[in-house]
Structures are given as structure tokens and as C-alpha cells.
Short mmCIF file of C-alpha atoms and ligand atoms in Angstrom, two decimals:
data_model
loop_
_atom_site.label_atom_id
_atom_site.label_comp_id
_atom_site.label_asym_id
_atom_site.label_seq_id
_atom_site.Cartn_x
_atom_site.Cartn_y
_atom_site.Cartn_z
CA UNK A 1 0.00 0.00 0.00
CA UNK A 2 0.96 3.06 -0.95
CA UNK A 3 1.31 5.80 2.15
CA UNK A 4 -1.34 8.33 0.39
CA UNK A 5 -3.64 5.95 1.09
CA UNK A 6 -3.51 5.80 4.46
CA UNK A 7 -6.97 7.21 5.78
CA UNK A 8 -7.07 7.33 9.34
CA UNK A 9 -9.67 8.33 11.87
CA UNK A 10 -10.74 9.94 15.53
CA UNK A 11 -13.96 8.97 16.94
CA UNK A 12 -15.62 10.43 19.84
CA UNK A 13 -18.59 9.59 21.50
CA UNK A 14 -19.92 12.81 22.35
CA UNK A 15 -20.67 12.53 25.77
CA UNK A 16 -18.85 15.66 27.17
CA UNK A 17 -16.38 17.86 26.44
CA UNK A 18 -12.72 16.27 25.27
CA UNK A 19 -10.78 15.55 28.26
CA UNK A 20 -7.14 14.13 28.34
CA UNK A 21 -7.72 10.72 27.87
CA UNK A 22 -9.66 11.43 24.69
CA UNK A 23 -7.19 14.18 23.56
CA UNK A 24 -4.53 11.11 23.85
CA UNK A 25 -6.39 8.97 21.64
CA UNK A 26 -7.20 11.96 19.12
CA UNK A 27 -3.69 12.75 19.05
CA UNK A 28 -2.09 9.16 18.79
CA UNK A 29 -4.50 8.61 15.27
CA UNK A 30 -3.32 12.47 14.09
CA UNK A 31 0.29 11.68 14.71
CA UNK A 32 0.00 8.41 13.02
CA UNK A 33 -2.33 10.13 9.79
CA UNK A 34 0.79 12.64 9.22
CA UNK A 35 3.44 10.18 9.77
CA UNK A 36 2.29 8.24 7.08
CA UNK A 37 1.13 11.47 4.69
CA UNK A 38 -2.32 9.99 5.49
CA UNK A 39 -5.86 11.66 5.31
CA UNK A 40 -7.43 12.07 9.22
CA UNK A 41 -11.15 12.60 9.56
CA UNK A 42 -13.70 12.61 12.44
CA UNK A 43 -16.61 10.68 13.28
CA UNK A 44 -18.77 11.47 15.87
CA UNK A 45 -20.25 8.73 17.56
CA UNK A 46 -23.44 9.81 18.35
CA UNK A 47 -25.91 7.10 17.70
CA UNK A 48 -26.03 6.07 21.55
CA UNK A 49 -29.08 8.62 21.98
CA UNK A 50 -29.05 8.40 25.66
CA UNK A 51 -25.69 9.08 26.15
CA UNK A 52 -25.34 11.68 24.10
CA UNK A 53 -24.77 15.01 25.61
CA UNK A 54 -26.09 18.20 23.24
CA UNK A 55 -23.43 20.33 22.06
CA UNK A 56 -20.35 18.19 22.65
CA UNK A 57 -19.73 17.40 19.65
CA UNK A 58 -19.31 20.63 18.35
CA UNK A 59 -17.11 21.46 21.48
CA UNK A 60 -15.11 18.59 20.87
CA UNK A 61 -14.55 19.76 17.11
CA UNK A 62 -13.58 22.93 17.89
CA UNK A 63 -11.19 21.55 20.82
CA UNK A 64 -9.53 19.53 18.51
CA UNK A 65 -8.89 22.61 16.67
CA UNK A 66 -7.73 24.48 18.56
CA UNK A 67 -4.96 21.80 19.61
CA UNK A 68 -4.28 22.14 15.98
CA UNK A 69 -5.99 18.82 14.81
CA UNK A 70 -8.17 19.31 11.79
CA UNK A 71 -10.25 17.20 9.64
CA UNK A 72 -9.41 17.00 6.31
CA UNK A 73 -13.36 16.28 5.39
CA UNK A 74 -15.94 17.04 7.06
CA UNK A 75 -17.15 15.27 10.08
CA UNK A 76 -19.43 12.03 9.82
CA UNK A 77 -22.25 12.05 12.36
CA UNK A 78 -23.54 8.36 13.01
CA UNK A 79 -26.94 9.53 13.81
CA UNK A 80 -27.89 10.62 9.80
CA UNK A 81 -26.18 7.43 8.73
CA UNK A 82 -28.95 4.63 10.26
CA UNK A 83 -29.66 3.66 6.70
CA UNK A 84 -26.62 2.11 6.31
CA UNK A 85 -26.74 -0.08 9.25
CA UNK A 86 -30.10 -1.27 8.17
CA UNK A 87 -28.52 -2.40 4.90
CA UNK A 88 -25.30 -3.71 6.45
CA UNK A 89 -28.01 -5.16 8.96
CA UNK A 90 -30.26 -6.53 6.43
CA UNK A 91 -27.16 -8.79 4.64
CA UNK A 92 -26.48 -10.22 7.81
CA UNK A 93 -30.49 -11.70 8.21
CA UNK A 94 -30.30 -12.43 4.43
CA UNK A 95 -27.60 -15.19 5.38
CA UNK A 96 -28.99 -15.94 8.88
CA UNK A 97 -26.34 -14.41 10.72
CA UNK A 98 -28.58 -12.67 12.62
CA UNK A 99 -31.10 -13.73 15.09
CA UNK A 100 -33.43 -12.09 17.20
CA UNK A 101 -33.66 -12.37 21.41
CA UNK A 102 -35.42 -12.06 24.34
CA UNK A 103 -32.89 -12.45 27.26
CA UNK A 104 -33.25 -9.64 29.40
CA UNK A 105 -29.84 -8.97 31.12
CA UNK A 106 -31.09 -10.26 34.09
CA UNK A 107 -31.33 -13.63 32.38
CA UNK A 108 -28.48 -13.50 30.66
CA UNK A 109 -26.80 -12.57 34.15
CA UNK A 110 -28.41 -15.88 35.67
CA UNK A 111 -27.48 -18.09 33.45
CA UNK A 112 -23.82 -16.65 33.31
CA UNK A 113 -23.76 -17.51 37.00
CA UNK A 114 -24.61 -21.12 36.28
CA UNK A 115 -22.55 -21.74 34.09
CA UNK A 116 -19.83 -19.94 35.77
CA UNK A 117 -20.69 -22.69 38.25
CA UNK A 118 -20.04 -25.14 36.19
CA UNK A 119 -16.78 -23.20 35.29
CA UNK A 120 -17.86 -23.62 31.13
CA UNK A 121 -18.20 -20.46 29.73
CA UNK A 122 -18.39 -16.45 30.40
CA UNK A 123 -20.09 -15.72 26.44
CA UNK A 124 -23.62 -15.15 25.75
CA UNK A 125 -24.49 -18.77 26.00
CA UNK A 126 -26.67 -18.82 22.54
CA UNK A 127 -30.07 -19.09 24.60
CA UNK A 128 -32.83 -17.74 21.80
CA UNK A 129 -30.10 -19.10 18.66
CA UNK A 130 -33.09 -22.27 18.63
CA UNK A 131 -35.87 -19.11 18.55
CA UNK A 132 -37.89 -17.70 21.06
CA UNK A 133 -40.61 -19.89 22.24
CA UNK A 134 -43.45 -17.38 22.07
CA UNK A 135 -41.43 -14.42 23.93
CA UNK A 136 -40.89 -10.86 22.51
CA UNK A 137 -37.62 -9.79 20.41
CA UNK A 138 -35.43 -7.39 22.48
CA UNK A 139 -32.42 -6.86 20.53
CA UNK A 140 -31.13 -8.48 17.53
CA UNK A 141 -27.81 -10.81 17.92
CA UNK A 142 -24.89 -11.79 15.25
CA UNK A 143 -24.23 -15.36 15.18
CA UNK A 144 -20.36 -16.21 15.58
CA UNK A 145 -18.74 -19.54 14.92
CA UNK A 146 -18.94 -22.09 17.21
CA UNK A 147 -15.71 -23.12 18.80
CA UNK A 148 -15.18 -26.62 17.43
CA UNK A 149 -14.64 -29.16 19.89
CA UNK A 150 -13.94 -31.54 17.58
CA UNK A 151 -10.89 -29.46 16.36
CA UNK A 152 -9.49 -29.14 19.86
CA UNK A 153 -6.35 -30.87 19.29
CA UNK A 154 -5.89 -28.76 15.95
CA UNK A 155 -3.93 -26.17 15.79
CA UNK A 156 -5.79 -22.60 17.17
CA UNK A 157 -5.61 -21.03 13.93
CA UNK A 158 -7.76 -23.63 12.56
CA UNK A 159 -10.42 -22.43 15.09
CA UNK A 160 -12.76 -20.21 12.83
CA UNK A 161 -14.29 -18.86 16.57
CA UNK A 162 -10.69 -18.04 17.59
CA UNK A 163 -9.73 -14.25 15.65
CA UNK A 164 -6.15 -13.30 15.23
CA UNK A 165 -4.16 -9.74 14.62
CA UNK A 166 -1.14 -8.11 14.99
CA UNK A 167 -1.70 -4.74 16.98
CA UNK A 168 1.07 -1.66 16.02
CA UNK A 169 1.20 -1.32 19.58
CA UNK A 170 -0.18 -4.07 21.63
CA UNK A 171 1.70 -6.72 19.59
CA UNK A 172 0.23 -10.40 18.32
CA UNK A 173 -3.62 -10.79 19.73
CA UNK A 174 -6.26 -13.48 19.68
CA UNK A 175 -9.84 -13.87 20.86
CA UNK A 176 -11.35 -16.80 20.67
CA UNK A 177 -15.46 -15.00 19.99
CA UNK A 178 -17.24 -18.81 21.02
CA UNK A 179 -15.82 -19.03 24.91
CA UNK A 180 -15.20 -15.43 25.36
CA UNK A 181 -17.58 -12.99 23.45
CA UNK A 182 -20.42 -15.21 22.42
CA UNK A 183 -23.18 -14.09 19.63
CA UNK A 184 -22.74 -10.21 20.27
CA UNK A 185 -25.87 -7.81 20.11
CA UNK A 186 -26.26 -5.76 16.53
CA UNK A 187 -29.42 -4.11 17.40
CA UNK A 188 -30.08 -3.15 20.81
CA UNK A 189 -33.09 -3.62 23.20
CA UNK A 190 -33.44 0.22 23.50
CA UNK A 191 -34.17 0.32 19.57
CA UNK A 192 -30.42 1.27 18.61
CA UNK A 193 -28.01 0.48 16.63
CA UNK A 194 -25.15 -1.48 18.04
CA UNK A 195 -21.33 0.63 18.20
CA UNK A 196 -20.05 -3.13 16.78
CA UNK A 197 -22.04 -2.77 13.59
CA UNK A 198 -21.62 1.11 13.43
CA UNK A 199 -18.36 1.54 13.49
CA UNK A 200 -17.35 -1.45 11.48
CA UNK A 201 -19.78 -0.22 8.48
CA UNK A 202 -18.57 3.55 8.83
CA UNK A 203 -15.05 2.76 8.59
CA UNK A 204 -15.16 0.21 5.69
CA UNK A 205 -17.41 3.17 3.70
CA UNK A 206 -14.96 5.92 4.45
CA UNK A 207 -12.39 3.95 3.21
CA UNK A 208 -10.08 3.75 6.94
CA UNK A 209 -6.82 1.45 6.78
CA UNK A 210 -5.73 2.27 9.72
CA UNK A 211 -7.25 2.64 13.13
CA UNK A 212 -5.54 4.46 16.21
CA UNK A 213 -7.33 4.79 19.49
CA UNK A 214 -7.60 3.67 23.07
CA UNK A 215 -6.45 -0.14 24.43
CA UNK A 216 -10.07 -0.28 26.52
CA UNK A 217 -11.63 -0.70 23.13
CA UNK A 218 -8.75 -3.33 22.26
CA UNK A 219 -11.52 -6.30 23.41
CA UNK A 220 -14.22 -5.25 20.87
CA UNK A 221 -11.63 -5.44 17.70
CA UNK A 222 -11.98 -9.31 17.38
CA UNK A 223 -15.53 -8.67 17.16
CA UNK A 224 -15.09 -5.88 14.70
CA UNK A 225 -12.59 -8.08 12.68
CA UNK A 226 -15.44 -11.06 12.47
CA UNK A 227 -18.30 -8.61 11.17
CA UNK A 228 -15.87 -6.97 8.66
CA UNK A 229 -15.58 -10.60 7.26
CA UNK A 230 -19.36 -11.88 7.34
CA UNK A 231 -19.81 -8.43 5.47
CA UNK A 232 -17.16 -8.61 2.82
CA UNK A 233 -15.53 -5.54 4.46
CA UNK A 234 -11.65 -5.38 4.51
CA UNK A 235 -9.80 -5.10 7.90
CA UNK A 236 -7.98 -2.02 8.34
CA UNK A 237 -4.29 -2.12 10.64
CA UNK A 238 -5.29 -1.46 14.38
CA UNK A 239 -3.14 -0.10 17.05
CA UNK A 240 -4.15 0.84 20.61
CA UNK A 241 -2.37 3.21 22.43
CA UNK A 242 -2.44 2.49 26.71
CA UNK A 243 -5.64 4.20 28.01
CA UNK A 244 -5.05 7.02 30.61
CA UNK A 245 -6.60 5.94 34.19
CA UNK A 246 -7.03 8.05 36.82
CA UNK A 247 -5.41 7.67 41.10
CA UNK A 248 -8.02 4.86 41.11
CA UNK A 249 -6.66 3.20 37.90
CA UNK A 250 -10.29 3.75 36.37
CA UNK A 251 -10.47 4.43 32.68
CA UNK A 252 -10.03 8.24 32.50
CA UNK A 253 -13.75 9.09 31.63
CA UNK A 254 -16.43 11.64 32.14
CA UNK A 255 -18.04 9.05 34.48
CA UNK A 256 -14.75 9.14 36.59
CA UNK A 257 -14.30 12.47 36.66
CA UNK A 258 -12.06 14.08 34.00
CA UNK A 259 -11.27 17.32 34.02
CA UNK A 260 -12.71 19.35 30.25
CA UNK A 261 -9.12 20.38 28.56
CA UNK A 262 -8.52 23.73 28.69
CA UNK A 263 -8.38 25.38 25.55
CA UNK A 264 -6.63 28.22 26.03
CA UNK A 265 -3.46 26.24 27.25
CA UNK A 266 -3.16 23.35 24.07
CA UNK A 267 0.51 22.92 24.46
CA UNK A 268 0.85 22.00 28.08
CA UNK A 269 -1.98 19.48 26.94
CA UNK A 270 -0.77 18.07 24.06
CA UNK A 271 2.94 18.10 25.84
CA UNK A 272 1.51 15.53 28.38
CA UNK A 273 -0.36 13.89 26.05
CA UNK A 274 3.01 13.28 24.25
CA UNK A 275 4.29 12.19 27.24
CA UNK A 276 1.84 9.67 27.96
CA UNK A 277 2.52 8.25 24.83
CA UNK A 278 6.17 7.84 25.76
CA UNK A 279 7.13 10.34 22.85
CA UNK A 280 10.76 11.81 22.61
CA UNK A 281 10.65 15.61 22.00
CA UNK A 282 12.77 17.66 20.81
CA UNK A 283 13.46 20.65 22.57
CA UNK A 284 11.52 23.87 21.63
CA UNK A 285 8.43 21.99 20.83
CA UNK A 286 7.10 23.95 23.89
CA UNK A 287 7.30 27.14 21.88
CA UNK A 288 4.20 26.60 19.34
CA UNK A 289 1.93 24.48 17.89
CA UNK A 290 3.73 24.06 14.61
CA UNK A 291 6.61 23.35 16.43
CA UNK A 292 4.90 20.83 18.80
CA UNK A 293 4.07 19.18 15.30
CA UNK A 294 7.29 19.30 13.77
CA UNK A 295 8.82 17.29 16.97
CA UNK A 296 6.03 14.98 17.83
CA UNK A 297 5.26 13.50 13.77
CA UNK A 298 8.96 12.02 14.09
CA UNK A 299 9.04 11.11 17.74
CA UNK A 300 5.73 9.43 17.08
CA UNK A 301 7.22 7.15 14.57
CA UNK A 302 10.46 6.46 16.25
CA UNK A 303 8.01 5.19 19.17
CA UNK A 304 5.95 2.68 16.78
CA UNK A 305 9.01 1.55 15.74
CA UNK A 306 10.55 0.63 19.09
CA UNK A 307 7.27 -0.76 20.22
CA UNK A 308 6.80 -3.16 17.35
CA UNK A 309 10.79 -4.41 18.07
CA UNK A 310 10.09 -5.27 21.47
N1 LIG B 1 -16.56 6.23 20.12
C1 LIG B 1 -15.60 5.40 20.78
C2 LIG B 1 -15.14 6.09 22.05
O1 LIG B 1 -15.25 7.30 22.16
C3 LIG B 1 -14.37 5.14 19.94
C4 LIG B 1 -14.65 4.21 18.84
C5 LIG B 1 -13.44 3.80 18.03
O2 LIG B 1 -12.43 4.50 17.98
O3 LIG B 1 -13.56 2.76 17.39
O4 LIG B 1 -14.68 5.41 22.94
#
């Protein structure tokens, strides 16, 4: 691939304003985007109605540009784009890959407990995959392969439950989606559209081939990888950068208390965010933003570097 191809990507969920821990993740996919004399855009995540805050998406937007991070397109918004996850959606029932169900988490809690008891399995244990004898669809659920016993003595990469890729960062992964995820929800309870199928549709259709962002969203990439294959999608190059936690050791989040950046002070931000992201600066990249920029792009790929010969 070519490196004016790359097309990466920053995707908030706009929930509040951007705080550090976001700001790290919006810088790590920017650093990596110029690096590479790649295209960045943003998506804002906003198809999680209830958790969507009004006006933070704009704030976040113009936050990120004030820290000197601008789109080069204009942003996506996931809540105008619910006609392509019905389509994406609507391939997935055409093959029976999806299936309706009527757990309530309550019963899917119970019957994690048994068979937690029985020390089997943590997944979704497939309950309404044989229908729903007479009860009411909740949410809508993505079949995933099952994890063949019979192949037990094979070798794990002849598992098709068991999902392997190389993280940038992270290094070799694998999730195996039968004993660990189970058949994961594509249409929620509450009537919305599921961040798995969202993001894995918006992606493919802007064209991303590489994704950048937090290590707490390093579990749902197996997931991602699967759907991108039931729907013909290709799999873009993930890395996930170490999520900031607070004294606690809590996900930095609005939930646990972060602190809005303060705009009027982007380089002491963006200086820990560096930082954080074990970057080597050279000095006078205090002075400005350009010159921030003109230290970080190199550090930043000196740092991938190291990290992938470790
Ligand atoms: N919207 C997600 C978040 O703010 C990020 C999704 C992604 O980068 O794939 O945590």
C-alpha cells in the first residue's frame, strides 16, 4: 500500500467535552495520519441517543482545533447514517447471521452464573439461537462460529471462533469469539443500533486502513474483525495506544471524573499527552503548535518503531 492511502480516523462519542484521555487517543490517530502522509477525519459517535450530551460534539470539534488537529473532510455524524446499518443489517439476516432475542440482562446474568458454576463459559451462551418460544424480540444478535470441539487438538488457527491480529502497539492478539464474546448484540433492546455494527460499516465506507485509538476498546476489535468478514468488508491495521486511568486506575472518563481540557493552554496538553505516549521531544516543541508538530510526527514514529521491536 501506498502511504497516500492511508486514511485514518478519531472517533468520539460525544458525551462531554474532550478531556485528556480522549485528547490522547485523538492525538495518537493524528500523529499516526501525518506520519504516514495519510488523510485524518472525524466521526462522531453519536448514535447512543441516551448518552449523548447536546453540544459536545461541536465542542469537541472545535477543541480539537484548537490543539491544531483538523479534519481534512468534514465530520461524519452516526446519527444521519442509520440507513446504512439497516442495509449492512439486512445482509447479515439475508444469510442468517442474525437472530433475534429475548434475554433480558437479568437472564443473561443468571445463566452466566450457572454456568460460571459449572466453570464452562463467560459468552452469551446462545439461549434464543433455537428461537424464542413465544417471547418478545429485544435486541437483535450476530451469530459467531462455534468453537469446534472436535478441532481441539488442531492447531488454534484452525479455530474459525478463535480471531487473530497483529496490533502496532499491543503486539500479536487473539480472541477466541465462542468461549469469550459469544453471539454479540447488533441491534439493541433500547431500539439502537449497536457501536459493533456502526463503526465497522462507517469505517469500511470511508475507506479507513488504519485505526488508532484507546487499548479499553482493544476487546471489541476481534468482534469488529469477524463482522468486517461476514460483510465482505476489509480489515484495516489497528493499534491501541495504553488508556489514561485516573489515582483509582479507572479508565479516564467523564463518568470518573475528568477534568474538560482547557483550551486556552493546548501545548501544556498536548505536551503531556506526548508524554503519555512515551514520545521523545525535541526541545523547543514547547514554543508553538507548529513546532509541537514538527517534533512529535517524528518522535511518534520512532516510538511505533521501538514498540513493534520489542
Ligand atoms: N466512540 C468510541 C469512544 O469514544 C471510539 C470508537 C473507536 O475509535 O472505534 O470510545
Amino acid at each position: 500500500m501506498t502511504e497516500s492511502l492511508y486514511r485514518g480516523r478519531f472517533a468520539p462519542s460525544p458525551t462531554g467535552p474532550l478531556h485528556f484521555g480522549s485528547l490522547v487517543s485523538a492525538l495518537a490517530s493524528w500523529l499516526d495520519a501525518r506520519a504516514h502522509h495519510g488523510g485524518w477525519l472525524a466521526r462522531i459517535e453519536d448514535i447512543d441517543g441516551p448518552r449523548t450530551v447536546r453540544g459536545a460534539a461541536e465542542d469537541i470539534l472545535a477543541t480539537l482545533e484548537r490543539f491544531g488537529m483538523r479534519a481534512d473532510e468534514p465530520p461524519v455524524w452516526q446519527s444521519r447514517r442509520t440507513a446504512h446499518y439497516e442495509r449492512a443489517f439486512a445482509q447479515l439476516q439475508a444469510v442468517g447471521l442474525a437472530y433475534p432475542c429475548s434475554c433480558t440482562r437479568k437472564e443473561i446474568a443468571d445463566s452466566l452464573v450457572r454456568a460460571h458454576a459449572r466453570h464452562t463459559t463467560l459468552a452469551y451462551p446462545g439461549t434464543c439461537r433455537s428461537g424464542l418460544h413465544g417471547k418478545a424480540p429485544r435486541a437483535w444478535r450476530l451469530r459467531v462460529p462455534d468453537s469446534s470441539n472436535a478441532n481441539a487438538s488442531a492447531s488454534p488457527t484452525d479455530n474459525p471462533a478463535v480471531i487473530h491480529f497483529d496490533d502496532r502497539w499491543q503486539g500479536p492478539q487473539s480472541q477466541n469469539l465462542a468461549t469469550e464474546v459469544g453471539d454479540f448484540v447488533l441491534y439493541r433492546a433500547d431500539g439502537q443500533w449497536a457501536y459493533q455494527l456502526a463503526v465497522v460499516v462507517d469505517d469500511a465506507e470511508a475507506g479507513i486502513t488504519h485505526i488508532v485509538r484507546g487499548a479499553d476498546l482493544l476487546d471489541s476489535t476481534a468482534r469488529q474483525i469477524y463482522l468486517q468478514r461476514c460483510l465482505g468488508m476489509p480489515t484495516p491495521s489497528y493499534l491501541h495506544v495504553p488508556v489514561v486511568v485516573n489515582e483509582q486506575g479507572e479508565k479516564l472518563s467523564k463518568q470518573t471524573g475528568a477534568h474538560p481540557l482547557d483550551a486556552s493552554q493546548p501545548l501544556d496538553a498536548l505536551q503531556a499527552a506526548a508524554r503519555h505516549l512515551g514520545l521523545d521531544l525535541a526541545a523547543g516543541a514547547h514554543r508553538s503548535l507548529d513546532a509541537f508538530y514538527r517534533a512529535a510526527i517524528p518522535a511518534w514514529a520512532t516510538r511505533v518503531e521501538a514498540t513493534q521491536k520489542r
